[in-house]
Amino acid sequence: MLTGSWPSPAGGEQYALSFDQQRSARVLVIPALFDEANKLRHFTVEVMRRLDAGGVDSILPDLPGTNESLAPLAEQTLTGWRAAVEAAADHFGATHVLTLRGGALLDPGTLSGVHYASVAGASLLRGLIRVQLLSDKEAGLPTTRDDLVARVGTEGAALAGYHLGPAMVQKLGSATAPEGPTIEVKQADIGGPGLWLRAEPAFDPDQADKLAALVLEQVR
Amino acid sequence: MSTNLPVPLELEGDTDLILRQVLSDVLGLSAERIADLDHDAGLFGHLPELDSMAVAGLLTELEDRLDIIIEDDEVDGEMLETYGGLLSYLTAKRNEG
């Protein structure tokens, strides 16, 4: 497992984790978004380990504003993230993509590969708003759904611990995955409960085996 | 012994299974803990796994699997306090739809 960096189109270097031996098949892994990225990180890296064992390189770039990135999350936009993903694909010479959950929303749509359990931006946004409403309620704040939706759309707001700008929120609400040369792998194809659902991050080696096998089928 | 269950109870039986499955999937509770959940079993405030983040995930997953919409302003301590309370709420929601 290697760590490295790549030049982000918005300036500066972003971190990436990779299994890179300059092999012919190179999978760009586009991570799940927001809280689901944390819940699926272990799973994501374990799938990459299995791709490595299967003779395929994989690269997991940080999206600007997430993980080790020094860029402020509140200034990120979906358009900016898509540009960053394209730049990472070029920089690392990706031949395929594997997206997880909301990562499909950032797929440039040009490479073949797998969308795993992709989700519409509207569903992600609804979940983030719900967490924030519940958390405000627990804190005794009288936030209503309408207030919060209006506020995040105009000035941005912290949702479930993620400070999102208005441009991100507006685009997220209507974002869908591109119709590209990828196949959709649903949770039912993998078996077991989706690990992004877990309140605490969890890992399941059987699920990682199955997803990696399905990706290898597409890549080889 | 055979009985003819009226439709609402059958619906509750189906909802009961789905609710147990979703609790298992979201909270990662063991099969024994899931089986032990009876009508009066405490949920929010009783299960350490069920914090507000988990509640949001739970409700969203229940919406998907039961094909209902749960309004955020209907979510309160009472609805989530016991297993039986949540089950009744969900059964009523399905009957509306």
GROMACS .gro file of N, CA, C and O in nm, chain A residues 77-196:
model
  480
   77THR      N    1  -1.738   2.239  -0.424
   77THR     CA    2  -1.864   2.225  -0.499
   77THR      C    3  -1.860   2.090  -0.569
   77THR      O    4  -1.753   2.031  -0.588
   78LEU      N    5  -1.975   2.042  -0.611
   78LEU     CA    6  -1.978   1.916  -0.685
   78LEU      C    7  -1.900   1.928  -0.815
   78LEU      O    8  -1.830   1.836  -0.856
   79THR      N    9  -1.913   2.046  -0.880
   79THR     CA   10  -1.840   2.069  -1.005
   79THR      C   11  -1.690   2.060  -0.980
   79THR      O   12  -1.614   2.000  -1.057
   80GLY      N   13  -1.646   2.120  -0.869
   80GLY     CA   14  -1.505   2.116  -0.833
   80GLY      C   15  -1.459   1.973  -0.804
   80GLY      O   16  -1.350   1.932  -0.844
   81TRP      N   17  -1.543   1.899  -0.736
   81TRP     CA   18  -1.507   1.759  -0.706
   81TRP      C   19  -1.498   1.676  -0.833
   81TRP      O   20  -1.412   1.591  -0.849
   82ARG      N   21  -1.592   1.703  -0.927
   82ARG     CA   22  -1.587   1.628  -1.054
   82ARG      C   23  -1.459   1.661  -1.130
   82ARG      O   24  -1.394   1.571  -1.187
   83ALA      N   25  -1.420   1.789  -1.129
   83ALA     CA   26  -1.296   1.828  -1.196
   83ALA      C   27  -1.177   1.761  -1.128
   83ALA      O   28  -1.082   1.717  -1.194
   84ALA      N   29  -1.181   1.752  -0.994
   84ALA     CA   30  -1.072   1.690  -0.921
   84ALA      C   31  -1.061   1.541  -0.955
   84ALA      O   32  -0.952   1.487  -0.973
   85VAL      N   33  -1.176   1.475  -0.966
   85VAL     CA   34  -1.176   1.332  -0.999
   85VAL      C   35  -1.119   1.310  -1.140
   85VAL      O   36  -1.038   1.220  -1.163
   86GLU      N   37  -1.159   1.397  -1.234
   86GLU     CA   38  -1.104   1.385  -1.370
   86GLU      C   39  -0.954   1.406  -1.370
   86GLU      O   40  -0.880   1.335  -1.440
   87ALA      N   41  -0.909   1.505  -1.292
   87ALA     CA   42  -0.766   1.533  -1.285
   87ALA      C   43  -0.692   1.414  -1.225
   87ALA      O   44  -0.583   1.377  -1.272
   88ALA      N   45  -0.749   1.352  -1.122
   88ALA     CA   46  -0.685   1.236  -1.060
   88ALA      C   47  -0.681   1.120  -1.160
   88ALA      O   48  -0.581   1.048  -1.170
   89ALA      N   49  -0.790   1.101  -1.236
   89ALA     CA   50  -0.794   0.993  -1.334
   89ALA      C   51  -0.683   1.011  -1.438
   89ALA      O   52  -0.613   0.917  -1.474
   90ASP      N   53  -0.664   1.136  -1.484
   90ASP     CA   54  -0.557   1.167  -1.580
   90ASP      C   55  -0.420   1.145  -1.518
   90ASP      O   56  -0.333   1.080  -1.575
   91HIS      N   57  -0.403   1.201  -1.398
   91HIS     CA   58  -0.271   1.197  -1.333
   91HIS      C   59  -0.225   1.053  -1.312
   91HIS      O   60  -0.108   1.021  -1.334
   92PHE      N   61  -0.318   0.970  -1.266
   92PHE     CA   62  -0.279   0.832  -1.233
   92PHE      C   63  -0.297   0.736  -1.352
   92PHE      O   64  -0.268   0.618  -1.341
   93GLY      N   65  -0.346   0.787  -1.465
   93GLY     CA   66  -0.366   0.701  -1.582
   93GLY      C   67  -0.466   0.590  -1.557
   93GLY      O   68  -0.442   0.474  -1.592
   94ALA      N   69  -0.580   0.627  -1.495
   94ALA     CA   70  -0.681   0.526  -1.462
   94ALA      C   71  -0.740   0.465  -1.589
   94ALA      O   72  -0.762   0.535  -1.688
   95THR      N   73  -0.762   0.334  -1.584
   95THR     CA   74  -0.825   0.266  -1.697
   95THR      C   75  -0.971   0.230  -1.667
   95THR      O   76  -1.049   0.201  -1.757
   96HIS      N   77  -1.007   0.227  -1.537
   96HIS     CA   78  -1.142   0.190  -1.494
   96HIS      C   79  -1.178   0.270  -1.370
   96HIS      O   80  -1.091   0.331  -1.307
   97VAL      N   81  -1.308   0.268  -1.335
   97VAL     CA   82  -1.350   0.332  -1.209
   97VAL      C   83  -1.425   0.231  -1.123
   97VAL      O   84  -1.488   0.137  -1.173
   98LEU      N   85  -1.413   0.253  -0.993
   98LEU     CA   86  -1.503   0.188  -0.896
   98LEU      C   87  -1.555   0.300  -0.808
   98LEU      O   88  -1.478   0.369  -0.742
   99THR      N   89  -1.688   0.323  -0.812
   99THR     CA   90  -1.744   0.427  -0.726
   99THR      C   91  -1.824   0.358  -0.615
   99THR      O   92  -1.882   0.251  -0.636
  100LEU      N   93  -1.824   0.420  -0.498
  100LEU     CA   94  -1.901   0.367  -0.386
  100LEU      C   95  -2.009   0.468  -0.350
  100LEU      O   96  -1.980   0.588  -0.333
  101ARG      N   97  -2.134   0.421  -0.342
  101ARG     CA   98  -2.247   0.506  -0.302
  101ARG      C   99  -2.244   0.641  -0.376
  101ARG      O  100  -2.243   0.643  -0.497
  102GLY      N  101  -2.238   0.752  -0.304
  102GLY     CA  102  -2.245   0.884  -0.365
  102GLY      C  103  -2.126   0.917  -0.454
  102GLY      O  104  -2.131   1.014  -0.530
  103GLY      N  105  -2.021   0.838  -0.447
  103GLY     CA  106  -1.907   0.858  -0.537
  103GLY      C  107  -1.948   0.852  -0.683
  103GLY      O  108  -1.886   0.915  -0.769
  104ALA      N  109  -2.056   0.778  -0.712
  104ALA     CA  110  -2.105   0.767  -0.850
  104ALA      C  111  -2.144   0.904  -0.907
  104ALA      O  112  -2.138   0.926  -1.027
  105LEU      N  113  -2.182   0.997  -0.818
  105LEU     CA  114  -2.223   1.131  -0.864
  105LEU      C  115  -2.104   1.208  -0.921
  105LEU      O  116  -2.122   1.309  -0.988
  106LEU      N  117  -1.983   1.163  -0.890
  106LEU     CA  118  -1.862   1.232  -0.936
  106LEU      C  119  -1.794   1.160  -1.052
  106LEU      O  120  -1.693   1.205  -1.103
  107ASP      N  121  -1.850   1.048  -1.094
  107ASP     CA  122  -1.791   0.971  -1.204
  107ASP      C  123  -1.791   1.055  -1.331
  107ASP      O  124  -1.897   1.104  -1.371
  108PRO      N  125  -1.674   1.074  -1.395
  108PRO     CA  126  -1.672   1.150  -1.520
  108PRO      C  127  -1.755   1.082  -1.630
  108PRO      O  128  -1.789   1.146  -1.729
  109GLY      N  129  -1.784   0.953  -1.617
  109GLY     CA  130  -1.871   0.886  -1.713
  109GLY      C  131  -1.800   0.839  -1.838
  109GLY      O  132  -1.864   0.802  -1.937
  110THR      N  133  -1.665   0.841  -1.836
  110THR     CA  134  -1.591   0.803  -1.957
  110THR      C  135  -1.525   0.667  -1.945
  110THR      O  136  -1.495   0.605  -2.046
  111LEU      N  137  -1.500   0.622  -1.823
  111LEU     CA  138  -1.431   0.494  -1.803
  111LEU      C  139  -1.532   0.386  -1.768
  111LEU      O  140  -1.635   0.414  -1.706
  112SER      N  141  -1.501   0.262  -1.804
  112SER     CA  142  -1.589   0.153  -1.763
  112SER      C  143  -1.551   0.109  -1.622
  112SER      O  144  -1.448   0.150  -1.569
  113GLY      N  145  -1.635   0.027  -1.564
  113GLY     CA  146  -1.609  -0.016  -1.427
  113GLY      C  147  -1.738  -0.041  -1.355
  113GLY      O  148  -1.838  -0.081  -1.415
  114VAL      N  149  -1.738  -0.014  -1.224
  114VAL     CA  150  -1.850  -0.052  -1.139
  114VAL      C  151  -1.896   0.066  -1.054
  114VAL      O  152  -1.814   0.137  -0.995
  115HIS      N  153  -2.027   0.086  -1.050
  115HIS     CA  154  -2.088   0.174  -0.950
  115HIS      C  155  -2.145   0.081  -0.842
  115HIS      O  156  -2.234   0.001  -0.871
  116TYR      N  157  -2.095   0.094  -0.721
  116TYR     CA  158  -2.145   0.010  -0.613
  116TYR      C  159  -2.253   0.086  -0.535
  116TYR      O  160  -2.226   0.193  -0.480
  117ALA      N  161  -2.374   0.031  -0.532
  117ALA     CA  162  -2.485   0.083  -0.452
  117ALA      C  163  -2.499   0.234  -0.464
  117ALA      O  164  -2.506   0.306  -0.365
  118SER      N  165  -2.503   0.281  -0.590
  118SER     CA  166  -2.506   0.426  -0.610
  118SER      C  167  -2.635   0.486  -0.554
  118SER      O  168  -2.737   0.418  -0.542
  119VAL      N  169  -2.628   0.611  -0.515
  119VAL     CA  170  -2.739   0.677  -0.448
  119VAL      C  171  -2.755   0.816  -0.510
  119VAL      O  172  -2.656   0.879  -0.548
  120ALA      N  173  -2.879   0.862  -0.522
  120ALA     CA  174  -2.904   0.995  -0.577
  120ALA      C  175  -2.863   1.100  -0.475
  120ALA      O  176  -2.873   1.079  -0.353
  121GLY      N  177  -2.818   1.214  -0.526
  121GLY     CA  178  -2.779   1.324  -0.437
  121GLY      C  179  -2.892   1.367  -0.345
  121GLY      O  180  -2.870   1.400  -0.228
  122ALA      N  181  -3.016   1.363  -0.398
  122ALA     CA  182  -3.131   1.406  -0.317
  122ALA      C  183  -3.145   1.319  -0.191
  122ALA      O  184  -3.176   1.370  -0.084
  123SER      N  185  -3.120   1.188  -0.205
  123SER     CA  186  -3.131   1.099  -0.088
  123SER      C  187  -3.022   1.130   0.014
  123SER      O  188  -3.047   1.129   0.135
  124LEU      N  189  -2.900   1.155  -0.036
  124LEU     CA  190  -2.791   1.188   0.056
  124LEU      C  191  -2.823   1.316   0.133
  124LEU      O  192  -2.803   1.325   0.254
  125LEU      N  193  -2.873   1.415   0.058
  125LEU     CA  194  -2.903   1.545   0.120
  125LEU      C  195  -3.015   1.531   0.223
  125LEU      O  196  -3.008   1.588   0.333
  126ARG      N  197  -3.115   1.452   0.189
  126ARG     CA  198  -3.227   1.430   0.281
  126ARG      C  199  -3.176   1.367   0.412
  126ARG      O  200  -3.217   1.405   0.520
  127GLY      N  201  -3.085   1.270   0.398
  127GLY     CA  202  -3.026   1.205   0.516
  127GLY      C  203  -2.947   1.303   0.602
  127GLY      O  204  -2.959   1.304   0.725
  128LEU      N  205  -2.868   1.389   0.537
  128LEU     CA  206  -2.786   1.486   0.611
  128LEU      C  207  -2.876   1.584   0.686
  128LEU      O  208  -2.849   1.620   0.801
  129ILE      N  209  -2.982   1.629   0.619
  129ILE     CA  210  -3.074   1.725   0.681
  129ILE      C  211  -3.145   1.660   0.800
  129ILE      O  212  -3.161   1.720   0.906
  130ARG      N  213  -3.181   1.534   0.783
  130ARG     CA  214  -3.250   1.463   0.892
  130ARG      C  215  -3.159   1.449   1.015
  130ARG      O  216  -3.203   1.470   1.127
  131VAL      N  217  -3.034   1.413   0.992
  131VAL     CA  218  -2.941   1.401   1.106
  131VAL      C  219  -2.931   1.535   1.178
  131VAL      O  220  -2.935   1.541   1.301
  132GLN      N  221  -2.919   1.643   1.099
  132GLN     CA  222  -2.903   1.775   1.162
  132GLN      C  223  -3.028   1.814   1.240
  132GLN      O  224  -3.020   1.869   1.350
  133LEU      N  225  -3.147   1.783   1.185
  133LEU     CA  226  -3.272   1.816   1.257
  133LEU      C  227  -3.281   1.739   1.389
  133LEU      O  228  -3.319   1.794   1.492
  134LEU      N  229  -3.245   1.610   1.383
  134LEU     CA  230  -3.251   1.528   1.505
  134LEU      C  231  -3.150   1.578   1.608
  134LEU      O  232  -3.177   1.585   1.728
  135SER      N  233  -3.032   1.614   1.559
  135SER     CA  234  -2.927   1.660   1.649
  135SER      C  235  -2.965   1.795   1.712
  135SER      O  236  -2.945   1.817   1.831
  136ASP      N  237  -3.026   1.884   1.632
  136ASP     CA  238  -3.074   2.013   1.687
  136ASP      C  239  -3.184   1.989   1.790
  136ASP      O  240  -3.190   2.056   1.893
  137LYS      N  241  -3.271   1.893   1.761
  137LYS     CA  242  -3.381   1.863   1.853
  137LYS      C  243  -3.326   1.814   1.987
  137LYS      O  244  -3.370   1.857   2.093
  138GLU      N  245  -3.225   1.727   1.979
  138GLU     CA  246  -3.161   1.676   2.101
  138GLU      C  247  -3.096   1.790   2.180
  138GLU      O  248  -3.091   1.786   2.302
  139ALA      N  249  -3.043   1.889   2.106
  139ALA     CA  250  -2.976   2.002   2.172
  139ALA      C  251  -3.076   2.106   2.218
  139ALA      O  252  -3.038   2.210   2.272
  140GLY      N  253  -3.206   2.082   2.195
  140GLY     CA  254  -3.310   2.176   2.239
  140GLY      C  255  -3.327   2.296   2.148
  140GLY      O  256  -3.386   2.396   2.188
  141LEU      N  257  -3.274   2.289   2.025
  141LEU     CA  258  -3.289   2.402   1.932
  141LEU      C  259  -3.419   2.385   1.853
  141LEU      O  260  -3.453   2.275   1.813
  142PRO      N  261  -3.492   2.495   1.830
  142PRO     CA  262  -3.622   2.483   1.764
  142PRO      C  263  -3.614   2.487   1.612
  142PRO      O  264  -3.700   2.544   1.546
  143THR      N  265  -3.511   2.426   1.553
  143THR     CA  266  -3.495   2.429   1.407
  143THR      C  267  -3.608   2.353   1.339
  143THR      O  268  -3.639   2.241   1.379
  144THR      N  269  -3.668   2.414   1.237
  144THR     CA  270  -3.767   2.339   1.159
  144THR      C  271  -3.703   2.299   1.026
  144THR      O  272  -3.604   2.359   0.982
  145ARG      N  273  -3.761   2.200   0.964
  145ARG     CA  274  -3.709   2.150   0.838
  145ARG      C  275  -3.704   2.263   0.733
  145ARG      O  276  -3.603   2.280   0.664
  146ASP      N  277  -3.812   2.341   0.724
  146ASP     CA  278  -3.817   2.448   0.625
  146ASP      C  279  -3.707   2.551   0.647
  146ASP      O  280  -3.642   2.597   0.553
  147ASP      N  281  -3.685   2.588   0.775
  147ASP     CA  282  -3.578   2.684   0.807
  147ASP      C  283  -3.443   2.632   0.762
  147ASP      O  284  -3.364   2.703   0.699
  148LEU      N  285  -3.419   2.506   0.797
  148LEU     CA  286  -3.288   2.448   0.769
  148LEU      C  287  -3.264   2.437   0.619
  148LEU      O  288  -3.158   2.474   0.568
  149VAL      N  289  -3.367   2.390   0.546
  149VAL     CA  290  -3.354   2.375   0.401
  149VAL      C  291  -3.328   2.512   0.337
  149VAL      O  292  -3.241   2.526   0.250
  150ALA      N  293  -3.400   2.615   0.384
  150ALA     CA  294  -3.381   2.750   0.329
  150ALA      C  295  -3.239   2.798   0.360
  150ALA      O  296  -3.171   2.855   0.274
  151ARG      N  297  -3.193   2.775   0.483
  151ARG     CA  298  -3.061   2.824   0.524
  151ARG      C  299  -2.949   2.754   0.447
  151ARG      O  300  -2.857   2.820   0.399
  152VAL      N  301  -2.955   2.622   0.434
  152VAL     CA  302  -2.846   2.553   0.364
  152VAL      C  303  -2.841   2.592   0.217
  152VAL      O  304  -2.734   2.598   0.158
  153GLY      N  305  -2.958   2.622   0.158
  153GLY     CA  306  -2.960   2.658   0.016
  153GLY      C  307  -2.909   2.799  -0.011
  153GLY      O  308  -2.867   2.829  -0.122
  154THR      N  309  -2.915   2.887   0.088
  154THR     CA  310  -2.872   3.025   0.065
  154THR      C  311  -2.735   3.057   0.123
  154THR      O  312  -2.652   3.117   0.056
  155GLU      N  313  -2.709   3.015   0.244
  155GLU     CA  314  -2.579   3.050   0.302
  155GLU      C  315  -2.493   2.929   0.338
  155GLU      O  316  -2.381   2.943   0.386
  156GLY      N  317  -2.547   2.808   0.317
  156GLY     CA  318  -2.474   2.689   0.358
  156GLY      C  319  -2.493   2.666   0.507
  156GLY      O  320  -2.542   2.752   0.578
  157ALA      N  321  -2.456   2.548   0.553
  157ALA     CA  322  -2.473   2.518   0.695
  157ALA      C  323  -2.397   2.390   0.728
  157ALA      O  324  -2.361   2.314   0.639
  158ALA      N  325  -2.373   2.371   0.858
  158ALA     CA  326  -2.315   2.245   0.902
  158ALA      C  327  -2.427   2.142   0.904
  158ALA      O  328  -2.528   2.160   0.971
  159LEU      N  329  -2.412   2.036   0.827
  159LEU     CA  330  -2.511   1.928   0.824
  159LEU      C  331  -2.441   1.801   0.870
  159LEU      O  332  -2.346   1.757   0.805
  160ALA      N  333  -2.487   1.746   0.980
  160ALA     CA  334  -2.430   1.621   1.032
  160ALA      C  335  -2.279   1.632   1.048
  160ALA      O  336  -2.205   1.538   1.024
  161GLY      N  337  -2.232   1.752   1.086
  161GLY     CA  338  -2.089   1.771   1.110
  161GLY      C  339  -2.010   1.810   0.987
  161GLY      O  340  -1.890   1.831   0.995
  162TYR      N  341  -2.076   1.823   0.872
  162TYR     CA  342  -2.008   1.863   0.749
  162TYR      C  343  -2.053   2.002   0.709
  162TYR      O  344  -2.172   2.023   0.683
  163HIS      N  345  -1.958   2.097   0.705
  163HIS     CA  346  -1.997   2.233   0.668
  163HIS      C  347  -2.000   2.244   0.516
  163HIS      O  348  -1.897   2.245   0.451
  164LEU      N  349  -2.122   2.253   0.463
  164LEU     CA  350  -2.138   2.256   0.317
  164LEU      C  351  -2.182   2.394   0.272
  164LEU      O  352  -2.269   2.455   0.334
  165GLY      N  353  -2.122   2.440   0.163
  165GLY     CA  354  -2.160   2.570   0.108
  165GLY      C  355  -2.289   2.558   0.029
  165GLY      O  356  -2.332   2.448  -0.007
  166PRO      N  357  -2.354   2.675  -0.001
  166PRO     CA  358  -2.482   2.672  -0.072
  166PRO      C  359  -2.472   2.607  -0.210
  166PRO      O  360  -2.563   2.536  -0.253
  167ALA      N  361  -2.359   2.630  -0.280
  167ALA     CA  362  -2.347   2.574  -0.416
  167ALA      C  363  -2.345   2.422  -0.410
  167ALA      O  364  -2.407   2.354  -0.493
  168MET      N  365  -2.274   2.367  -0.311
  168MET     CA  366  -2.269   2.221  -0.295
  168MET      C  367  -2.409   2.166  -0.269
  168MET      O  368  -2.451   2.068  -0.330
  169VAL      N  369  -2.481   2.231  -0.179
  169VAL     CA  370  -2.613   2.182  -0.139
  169VAL      C  371  -2.710   2.188  -0.257
  169VAL      O  372  -2.785   2.093  -0.283
  170GLN      N  373  -2.707   2.300  -0.331
  170GLN     CA  374  -2.800   2.316  -0.443
  170GLN      C  375  -2.778   2.210  -0.550
  170GLN      O  376  -2.871   2.150  -0.601
  171LYS      N  377  -2.651   2.185  -0.583
  171LYS     CA  378  -2.619   2.086  -0.687
  171LYS      C  379  -2.643   1.944  -0.638
  171LYS      O  380  -2.686   1.858  -0.715
  172LEU      N  381  -2.615   1.920  -0.509
  172LEU     CA  382  -2.629   1.785  -0.455
  172LEU      C  383  -2.773   1.737  -0.467
  172LEU      O  384  -2.799   1.621  -0.499
  173GLY      N  385  -2.867   1.830  -0.443
  173GLY     CA  386  -3.009   1.794  -0.443
  173GLY      C  387  -3.059   1.738  -0.575
  173GLY      O  388  -3.158   1.666  -0.578
  174SER      N  389  -2.991   1.771  -0.685
  174SER     CA  390  -3.038   1.723  -0.816
  174SER      C  391  -2.934   1.634  -0.884
  174SER      O  392  -2.952   1.596  -1.000
  175ALA      N  393  -2.827   1.601  -0.811
  175ALA     CA  394  -2.718   1.525  -0.876
  175ALA      C  395  -2.756   1.378  -0.894
  175ALA      O  396  -2.813   1.316  -0.805
  176THR      N  397  -2.724   1.325  -1.013
  176THR     CA  398  -2.742   1.182  -1.038
  176THR      C  399  -2.616   1.127  -1.104
  176THR      O  400  -2.535   1.203  -1.156
  177ALA      N  401  -2.602   0.996  -1.099
  177ALA     CA  402  -2.484   0.933  -1.158
  177ALA      C  403  -2.495   0.938  -1.310
  177ALA      O  404  -2.605   0.928  -1.364
  178PRO      N  405  -2.383   0.953  -1.381
  178PRO     CA  406  -2.388   0.958  -1.527
  178PRO      C  407  -2.420   0.820  -1.585
  178PRO      O  408  -2.390   0.718  -1.524
  179GLU      N  409  -2.483   0.821  -1.703
  179GLU     CA  410  -2.504   0.695  -1.776
  179GLU      C  411  -2.377   0.670  -1.853
  179GLU      O  412  -2.362   0.710  -1.967
  180GLY      N  413  -2.284   0.603  -1.791
  180GLY     CA  414  -2.157   0.577  -1.859
  180GLY      C  415  -2.142   0.429  -1.891
  180GLY      O  416  -2.238   0.354  -1.881
  181PRO      N  417  -2.021   0.391  -1.926
  181PRO     CA  418  -1.998   0.249  -1.959
  181PRO      C  419  -1.972   0.163  -1.835
  181PRO      O  420  -1.896   0.069  -1.839
  182THR      N  421  -2.038   0.197  -1.726
  182THR     CA  422  -2.018   0.122  -1.601
  182THR      C  423  -2.137   0.028  -1.578
  182THR      O  424  -2.243   0.047  -1.636
  183ILE      N  425  -2.119  -0.070  -1.491
  183ILE     CA  426  -2.232  -0.151  -1.447
  183ILE      C  427  -2.265  -0.114  -1.303
  183ILE      O  428  -2.179  -0.068  -1.228
  184GLU      N  429  -2.394  -0.128  -1.268
  184GLU     CA  430  -2.438  -0.099  -1.131
  184GLU      C  431  -2.438  -0.230  -1.052
  184GLU      O  432  -2.498  -0.329  -1.096
  185VAL      N  433  -2.370  -0.231  -0.940
  185VAL     CA  434  -2.374  -0.346  -0.849
  185VAL      C  435  -2.456  -0.306  -0.728
  185VAL      O  436  -2.422  -0.210  -0.659
  186LYS      N  437  -2.566  -0.376  -0.706
  186LYS     CA  438  -2.653  -0.343  -0.593
  186LYS      C  439  -2.610  -0.421  -0.470
  186LYS      O  440  -2.542  -0.524  -0.481
  187GLN      N  441  -2.655  -0.374  -0.354
  187GLN     CA  442  -2.620  -0.444  -0.230
  187GLN      C  443  -2.666  -0.590  -0.234
  187GLN      O  444  -2.598  -0.678  -0.184
  188ALA      N  445  -2.781  -0.614  -0.298
  188ALA     CA  446  -2.833  -0.751  -0.305
  188ALA      C  447  -2.739  -0.843  -0.381
  188ALA      O  448  -2.737  -0.964  -0.358
  189ASP      N  449  -2.658  -0.786  -0.473
  189ASP     CA  450  -2.562  -0.867  -0.548
  189ASP      C  451  -2.444  -0.909  -0.460
  189ASP      O  452  -2.370  -1.001  -0.493
  190ILE      N  453  -2.424  -0.832  -0.352
  190ILE     CA  454  -2.309  -0.854  -0.263
  190ILE      C  455  -2.351  -0.943  -0.145
  190ILE      O  456  -2.274  -1.023  -0.094
  191GLY      N  457  -2.476  -0.923  -0.101
  191GLY     CA  458  -2.527  -0.999   0.015
  191GLY      C  459  -2.495  -0.927   0.144
  191GLY      O  460  -2.396  -0.855   0.155
  192GLY      N  461  -2.582  -0.948   0.243
  192GLY     CA  462  -2.561  -0.885   0.374
  192GLY      C  463  -2.607  -0.741   0.375
  192GLY      O  464  -2.642  -0.685   0.270
  193PRO      N  465  -2.610  -0.679   0.492
  193PRO     CA  466  -2.654  -0.541   0.501
  193PRO      C  467  -2.547  -0.444   0.453
  193PRO      O  468  -2.428  -0.471   0.467
  194GLY      N  469  -2.591  -0.334   0.392
  194GLY     CA  470  -2.497  -0.231   0.347
  194GLY      C  471  -2.421  -0.174   0.466
  194GLY      O  472  -2.481  -0.137   0.566
  195LEU      N  473  -2.289  -0.168   0.455
  195LEU     CA  474  -2.208  -0.125   0.569
  195LEU      C  475  -2.222   0.026   0.595
  195LEU      O  476  -2.189   0.073   0.702
  196TRP      N  477  -2.270   0.102   0.494
  196TRP     CA  478  -2.290   0.246   0.516
  196TRP      C  479  -2.408   0.270   0.611
  196TRP      O  480  -2.424   0.379   0.663
   0.00000   0.00000   0.00000
